[in-house]
């Protein structure tokens, strides 16, 4: 009991906003982790990040209209993901460039909206909430919508799992085997848009990338089996989200005293730590398997 | 090494011009596996040598060792009489499978001049007249003047290959190394590049070493070949090396050599597993089930 | 409009022009090397440093005589560049970039929440504050800008070679790892000087848009570099005038114009193609 109370500060399990935070964090992390596996396999971290960040535009627009930012995130995320896909650029360098410019335009508009938002209604916390999230402010009324959206997104990924995998590994190979590549990509992008919106609601539009990329990258380092990676990545995400929430609740007593640490930061820190840890595990395993002299490995071009 | 496998001993080239490249007894091990075993050969100026072997036979590893990017486990390599080193100005190099981005603002001319001073610091705005003349001269030598000011990413595969050859030659190397320059070229472009390589070898008096998985396109221009299989090499003229007894020894199984019209086919011989195994030289690794495959 | 060119506005013009020149020069190689994500991540993450400095010495404080914001940006930008380089050698480059980015941003948010100085300071950091550049910042900005331009000018040919033919570069002693690290450091320096003006969110737009447009117009690398600088300067000048007139943030104009330049460049290239005119030398 002593150990438990050392980890979970008094009132943790009685607090309503903690319940909401734990549930919202779990849903967001599970969906984002599963979908993010394909983002990492496709090598589209930047596009995933851009989708989340431009979603800030929608979030701020929704706040300007007095709506829950979630719907704003979702609307814009769908548009951005669609725009990046519609540009249809396949070469990685050119795709990153197109992504960057879509992102730039979206952020410019977000800046304008936030500017109008802050000067018009003097809700000065808007920028902070939209960009960095406020997990403990997630209301119970938002939860059913989040769970439903997350369920749809997860179902999309699970139903098209094998098609997604083949398309991520080689679009040409998938097309040759009769996979409707564009349709599969569309399903991926829709679930990405939902996942990123959920993550934006919990850790903020800017930090959504942490949940989207961190757990999948960690899982992919630990297992070679793609199915296990999808599952593991979801679970790692949930673990990170919950650990961050618990730490944030505890942090009220940490220095510099008087104010809790933001859960968004703690979640990101846990995700980052897990990624570094998985790298160490991978290196130890690699050393055990094949004793390689440093520098003996030829370059990838060999 | 078996007596059947010809190899350039010191006696072979005695009394001739000094070798531009001398590879003696080179062995390379990666993770305890021998990728190259006791490989020896010499290249004389004005000779075109083909390095023939299937994917994974160790061609790229051999090139990396010659370029000084990888250290051999044993053996020595002399380039123009000097020990090999990184940043060797004596070697011009055309890597395999170069992707030139069509979005990149870069003319054929710029690629060639990067061969002259691409490793130097600074903008390179004030080129000497003789440097500009040298670039112009090389563009002419590979018939690239027509598209010298075109964007290099928009050129055809054969045109890009010619520009890359000019890039490698512009710094006046003594040895030109090309890694699979004929891969992914159509028949006409292949002919053009082969003719060009033959002409360069003759006109510039340098040694040219070309890797390929198929020797046939190179037959009209090659003087000698180095045949690589299972990490071992046989060296000499086509007549000396491409014989059943030599290649069987190299592959470690019976191999037949068929001559059809002007083409040479290396096929797995009477092996119970391959009854009608008429294989092309390019798939010789498939014909030799014991061939070691090496993947980085 | 007369007041556009008087008093403190002179500093604005000088600062913005320096920023544009650096963004144009560095952006050329960002686009050439396909480093869009890195060019987004380093400025973005450097926000954490500015927030940390604000926590330590206050929004207008100084560290060793240098503006706290610039010092903080510098530390985080350099740390981010080294972190991306280090992690990128051990794993996938885009994953390394993404995670370094969110870690730095997360730290920034932590510092902000400690200092309790949210809205205004944060907002101007994110979207830039071109009209409030203190005259004392001009000298450090000029020094950093000069370092960037000299850095790119001296690395020009090795950067070209290792971007175009990395294997040949290696064989000729241009080590890809060192060139990449040097380049990331230049991006970090450029970030430090440009972010206070254009903001962390839109710095990369000013790097990408002009460079992307210029390479649709010319195939000559040096001409493309010069043109990229020209377009960046033009973008910032137009942005200042519009921002002054409308009172809207400069970042909005810079971000949108990035996409506009890109589309304009594509349209130009497309028109060339259908007319069958080869690209100018």
PDB file of C-alpha atoms in Angstrom, chain C residues 102-246:
ATOM      1  CA  UNK C 102       8.520  17.236 -29.858  1.00  0.00           C
ATOM      2  CA  UNK C 103      10.970  16.830 -26.997  1.00  0.00           C
ATOM      3  CA  UNK C 104      12.257  20.384 -27.416  1.00  0.00           C
ATOM      4  CA  UNK C 105       8.742  21.758 -27.828  1.00  0.00           C
ATOM      5  CA  UNK C 106       7.591  19.864 -24.783  1.00  0.00           C
ATOM      6  CA  UNK C 107      10.419  21.414 -22.733  1.00  0.00           C
ATOM      7  CA  UNK C 108       9.394  24.807 -24.039  1.00  0.00           C
ATOM      8  CA  UNK C 109       5.849  24.221 -22.869  1.00  0.00           C
ATOM      9  CA  UNK C 110       7.129  23.124 -19.469  1.00  0.00           C
ATOM     10  CA  UNK C 111       9.188  26.309 -19.090  1.00  0.00           C
ATOM     11  CA  UNK C 112       6.229  28.407 -20.153  1.00  0.00           C
ATOM     12  CA  UNK C 113       3.958  26.777 -17.644  1.00  0.00           C
ATOM     13  CA  UNK C 114       6.538  27.411 -14.897  1.00  0.00           C
ATOM     14  CA  UNK C 115       7.019  31.035 -15.710  1.00  0.00           C
ATOM     15  CA  UNK C 116       3.286  31.547 -16.073  1.00  0.00           C
ATOM     16  CA  UNK C 117       3.872  34.079 -18.820  1.00  0.00           C
ATOM     17  CA  UNK C 118       1.682  32.608 -21.479  1.00  0.00           C
ATOM     18  CA  UNK C 119      -0.061  34.402 -24.218  1.00  0.00           C
ATOM     19  CA  UNK C 120       1.744  37.454 -25.525  1.00  0.00           C
ATOM     20  CA  UNK C 121       5.367  36.397 -25.283  1.00  0.00           C
ATOM     21  CA  UNK C 122       4.473  32.973 -26.637  1.00  0.00           C
ATOM     22  CA  UNK C 123       2.453  34.381 -29.460  1.00  0.00           C
ATOM     23  CA  UNK C 124       5.172  36.682 -30.738  1.00  0.00           C
ATOM     24  CA  UNK C 125       7.685  33.831 -30.515  1.00  0.00           C
ATOM     25  CA  UNK C 126       5.468  31.514 -32.508  1.00  0.00           C
ATOM     26  CA  UNK C 127       4.463  33.953 -35.197  1.00  0.00           C
ATOM     27  CA  UNK C 128       7.198  36.569 -35.101  1.00  0.00           C
ATOM     28  CA  UNK C 129       7.282  40.210 -34.120  1.00  0.00           C
ATOM     29  CA  UNK C 130       8.888  42.158 -36.872  1.00  0.00           C
ATOM     30  CA  UNK C 131       7.946  45.604 -35.578  1.00  0.00           C
ATOM     31  CA  UNK C 132       9.441  45.120 -32.149  1.00  0.00           C
ATOM     32  CA  UNK C 133      13.044  44.260 -32.948  1.00  0.00           C
ATOM     33  CA  UNK C 134      15.234  46.092 -30.415  1.00  0.00           C
ATOM     34  CA  UNK C 135      18.074  48.011 -32.038  1.00  0.00           C
ATOM     35  CA  UNK C 136      20.521  46.157 -29.771  1.00  0.00           C
ATOM     36  CA  UNK C 137      19.595  42.865 -31.453  1.00  0.00           C
ATOM     37  CA  UNK C 138      20.738  44.044 -34.866  1.00  0.00           C
ATOM     38  CA  UNK C 139      24.456  43.517 -34.282  1.00  0.00           C
ATOM     39  CA  UNK C 140      24.232  39.908 -33.017  1.00  0.00           C
ATOM     40  CA  UNK C 141      21.822  39.185 -35.850  1.00  0.00           C
ATOM     41  CA  UNK C 142      24.231  40.598 -38.400  1.00  0.00           C
ATOM     42  CA  UNK C 143      27.109  38.546 -36.985  1.00  0.00           C
ATOM     43  CA  UNK C 144      25.087  35.321 -37.013  1.00  0.00           C
ATOM     44  CA  UNK C 145      23.785  36.048 -40.503  1.00  0.00           C
ATOM     45  CA  UNK C 146      27.294  36.630 -41.782  1.00  0.00           C
ATOM     46  CA  UNK C 147      28.417  33.344 -40.229  1.00  0.00           C
ATOM     47  CA  UNK C 148      25.593  31.528 -42.039  1.00  0.00           C
ATOM     48  CA  UNK C 149      26.390  33.036 -45.407  1.00  0.00           C
ATOM     49  CA  UNK C 150      30.128  32.397 -45.003  1.00  0.00           C
ATOM     50  CA  UNK C 151      29.366  28.851 -43.832  1.00  0.00           C
ATOM     51  CA  UNK C 152      27.241  28.070 -46.868  1.00  0.00           C
ATOM     52  CA  UNK C 153      29.649  29.792 -49.257  1.00  0.00           C
ATOM     53  CA  UNK C 154      32.587  27.740 -48.024  1.00  0.00           C
ATOM     54  CA  UNK C 155      30.645  24.481 -47.941  1.00  0.00           C
ATOM     55  CA  UNK C 156      28.978  25.166 -51.301  1.00  0.00           C
ATOM     56  CA  UNK C 157      30.824  22.656 -53.472  1.00  0.00           C
ATOM     57  CA  UNK C 158      31.111  19.809 -50.935  1.00  0.00           C
ATOM     58  CA  UNK C 159      27.408  20.266 -50.138  1.00  0.00           C
ATOM     59  CA  UNK C 160      26.575  20.071 -53.844  1.00  0.00           C
ATOM     60  CA  UNK C 161      28.755  17.015 -54.373  1.00  0.00           C
ATOM     61  CA  UNK C 162      27.452  15.117 -51.362  1.00  0.00           C
ATOM     62  CA  UNK C 163      23.840  16.002 -52.235  1.00  0.00           C
ATOM     63  CA  UNK C 164      24.180  14.911 -55.865  1.00  0.00           C
ATOM     64  CA  UNK C 165      26.640  12.009 -55.755  1.00  0.00           C
ATOM     65  CA  UNK C 166      27.173  10.965 -52.126  1.00  0.00           C
ATOM     66  CA  UNK C 167      29.246   7.867 -53.037  1.00  0.00           C
ATOM     67  CA  UNK C 168      31.639   9.902 -55.152  1.00  0.00           C
ATOM     68  CA  UNK C 169      31.892  12.466 -52.369  1.00  0.00           C
ATOM     69  CA  UNK C 170      32.897   9.773 -49.892  1.00  0.00           C
ATOM     70  CA  UNK C 171      35.506   8.418 -52.299  1.00  0.00           C
ATOM     71  CA  UNK C 172      36.981  11.891 -52.664  1.00  0.00           C
ATOM     72  CA  UNK C 173      37.193  12.579 -48.957  1.00  0.00           C
ATOM     73  CA  UNK C 174      33.958  14.541 -48.531  1.00  0.00           C
ATOM     74  CA  UNK C 175      32.517  12.714 -45.536  1.00  0.00           C
ATOM     75  CA  UNK C 176      28.725  12.811 -45.702  1.00  0.00           C
ATOM     76  CA  UNK C 177      28.423  12.788 -41.905  1.00  0.00           C
ATOM     77  CA  UNK C 178      30.602  15.867 -41.451  1.00  0.00           C
ATOM     78  CA  UNK C 179      28.933  17.762 -44.271  1.00  0.00           C
ATOM     79  CA  UNK C 180      25.518  16.958 -42.783  1.00  0.00           C
ATOM     80  CA  UNK C 181      26.597  18.103 -39.312  1.00  0.00           C
ATOM     81  CA  UNK C 182      28.060  21.321 -40.715  1.00  0.00           C
ATOM     82  CA  UNK C 183      24.877  21.971 -42.612  1.00  0.00           C
ATOM     83  CA  UNK C 184      22.686  21.338 -39.555  1.00  0.00           C
ATOM     84  CA  UNK C 185      24.812  23.830 -37.605  1.00  0.00           C
ATOM     85  CA  UNK C 186      24.253  26.448 -40.290  1.00  0.00           C
ATOM     86  CA  UNK C 187      20.490  25.814 -40.069  1.00  0.00           C
ATOM     87  CA  UNK C 188      20.786  26.236 -36.289  1.00  0.00           C
ATOM     88  CA  UNK C 189      22.592  29.577 -36.646  1.00  0.00           C
ATOM     89  CA  UNK C 190      20.081  30.761 -39.215  1.00  0.00           C
ATOM     90  CA  UNK C 191      17.293  29.774 -36.848  1.00  0.00           C
ATOM     91  CA  UNK C 192      18.754  31.778 -33.997  1.00  0.00           C
ATOM     92  CA  UNK C 193      18.849  34.990 -35.953  1.00  0.00           C
ATOM     93  CA  UNK C 194      15.648  34.657 -37.937  1.00  0.00           C
ATOM     94  CA  UNK C 195      13.155  33.312 -35.417  1.00  0.00           C
ATOM     95  CA  UNK C 196      12.643  36.540 -33.447  1.00  0.00           C
ATOM     96  CA  UNK C 197      11.535  38.204 -36.675  1.00  0.00           C
ATOM     97  CA  UNK C 198       9.517  35.562 -38.522  1.00  0.00           C
ATOM     98  CA  UNK C 199       8.609  33.286 -35.615  1.00  0.00           C
ATOM     99  CA  UNK C 200       9.329  29.626 -34.990  1.00  0.00           C
ATOM    100  CA  UNK C 201       6.292  28.372 -36.876  1.00  0.00           C
ATOM    101  CA  UNK C 202       6.977  30.054 -40.190  1.00  0.00           C
ATOM    102  CA  UNK C 203      10.728  30.358 -40.461  1.00  0.00           C
ATOM    103  CA  UNK C 204      10.864  27.278 -42.684  1.00  0.00           C
ATOM    104  CA  UNK C 205       8.243  28.674 -45.053  1.00  0.00           C
ATOM    105  CA  UNK C 206      10.629  31.493 -45.881  1.00  0.00           C
ATOM    106  CA  UNK C 207      13.341  28.907 -46.557  1.00  0.00           C
ATOM    107  CA  UNK C 208      11.255  26.547 -48.696  1.00  0.00           C
ATOM    108  CA  UNK C 209       9.005  28.750 -50.832  1.00  0.00           C
ATOM    109  CA  UNK C 210      11.606  30.956 -52.587  1.00  0.00           C
ATOM    110  CA  UNK C 211      14.078  28.098 -53.110  1.00  0.00           C
ATOM    111  CA  UNK C 212      11.360  25.833 -54.522  1.00  0.00           C
ATOM    112  CA  UNK C 213      10.215  28.545 -56.922  1.00  0.00           C
ATOM    113  CA  UNK C 214      13.710  29.474 -58.099  1.00  0.00           C
ATOM    114  CA  UNK C 215      14.634  25.955 -59.154  1.00  0.00           C
ATOM    115  CA  UNK C 216      11.573  25.735 -61.357  1.00  0.00           C
ATOM    116  CA  UNK C 217      12.912  28.706 -63.289  1.00  0.00           C
ATOM    117  CA  UNK C 218      16.613  28.027 -63.761  1.00  0.00           C
ATOM    118  CA  UNK C 219      18.902  25.002 -63.882  1.00  0.00           C
ATOM    119  CA  UNK C 220      22.035  26.961 -63.067  1.00  0.00           C
ATOM    120  CA  UNK C 221      22.708  26.300 -59.375  1.00  0.00           C
ATOM    121  CA  UNK C 222      24.366  29.651 -58.655  1.00  0.00           C
ATOM    122  CA  UNK C 223      21.601  31.552 -60.445  1.00  0.00           C
ATOM    123  CA  UNK C 224      18.999  29.543 -58.520  1.00  0.00           C
ATOM    124  CA  UNK C 225      20.727  30.460 -55.262  1.00  0.00           C
ATOM    125  CA  UNK C 226      20.757  34.165 -56.144  1.00  0.00           C
ATOM    126  CA  UNK C 227      17.132  34.041 -57.247  1.00  0.00           C
ATOM    127  CA  UNK C 228      16.090  32.277 -54.067  1.00  0.00           C
ATOM    128  CA  UNK C 229      17.624  35.133 -52.064  1.00  0.00           C
ATOM    129  CA  UNK C 230      15.878  37.709 -54.250  1.00  0.00           C
ATOM    130  CA  UNK C 231      12.468  36.126 -53.866  1.00  0.00           C
ATOM    131  CA  UNK C 232      12.912  35.770 -50.095  1.00  0.00           C
ATOM    132  CA  UNK C 233      13.771  39.461 -49.771  1.00  0.00           C
ATOM    133  CA  UNK C 234      10.805  40.411 -51.929  1.00  0.00           C
ATOM    134  CA  UNK C 235       8.514  38.205 -49.808  1.00  0.00           C
ATOM    135  CA  UNK C 236       9.585  39.859 -46.590  1.00  0.00           C
ATOM    136  CA  UNK C 237       9.319  43.380 -47.988  1.00  0.00           C
ATOM    137  CA  UNK C 238       5.807  42.786 -49.289  1.00  0.00           C
ATOM    138  CA  UNK C 239       4.956  41.122 -45.983  1.00  0.00           C
ATOM    139  CA  UNK C 240       6.127  44.155 -43.984  1.00  0.00           C
ATOM    140  CA  UNK C 241       4.044  46.567 -46.017  1.00  0.00           C
ATOM    141  CA  UNK C 242       0.917  44.393 -45.810  1.00  0.00           C
ATOM    142  CA  UNK C 243       1.457  43.621 -42.155  1.00  0.00           C
ATOM    143  CA  UNK C 244       1.917  47.310 -41.397  1.00  0.00           C
ATOM    144  CA  UNK C 245      -1.230  48.221 -43.280  1.00  0.00           C
ATOM    145  CA  UNK C 246      -3.444  45.454 -41.883  1.00  0.00           C
TER     146      UNK C 246
END
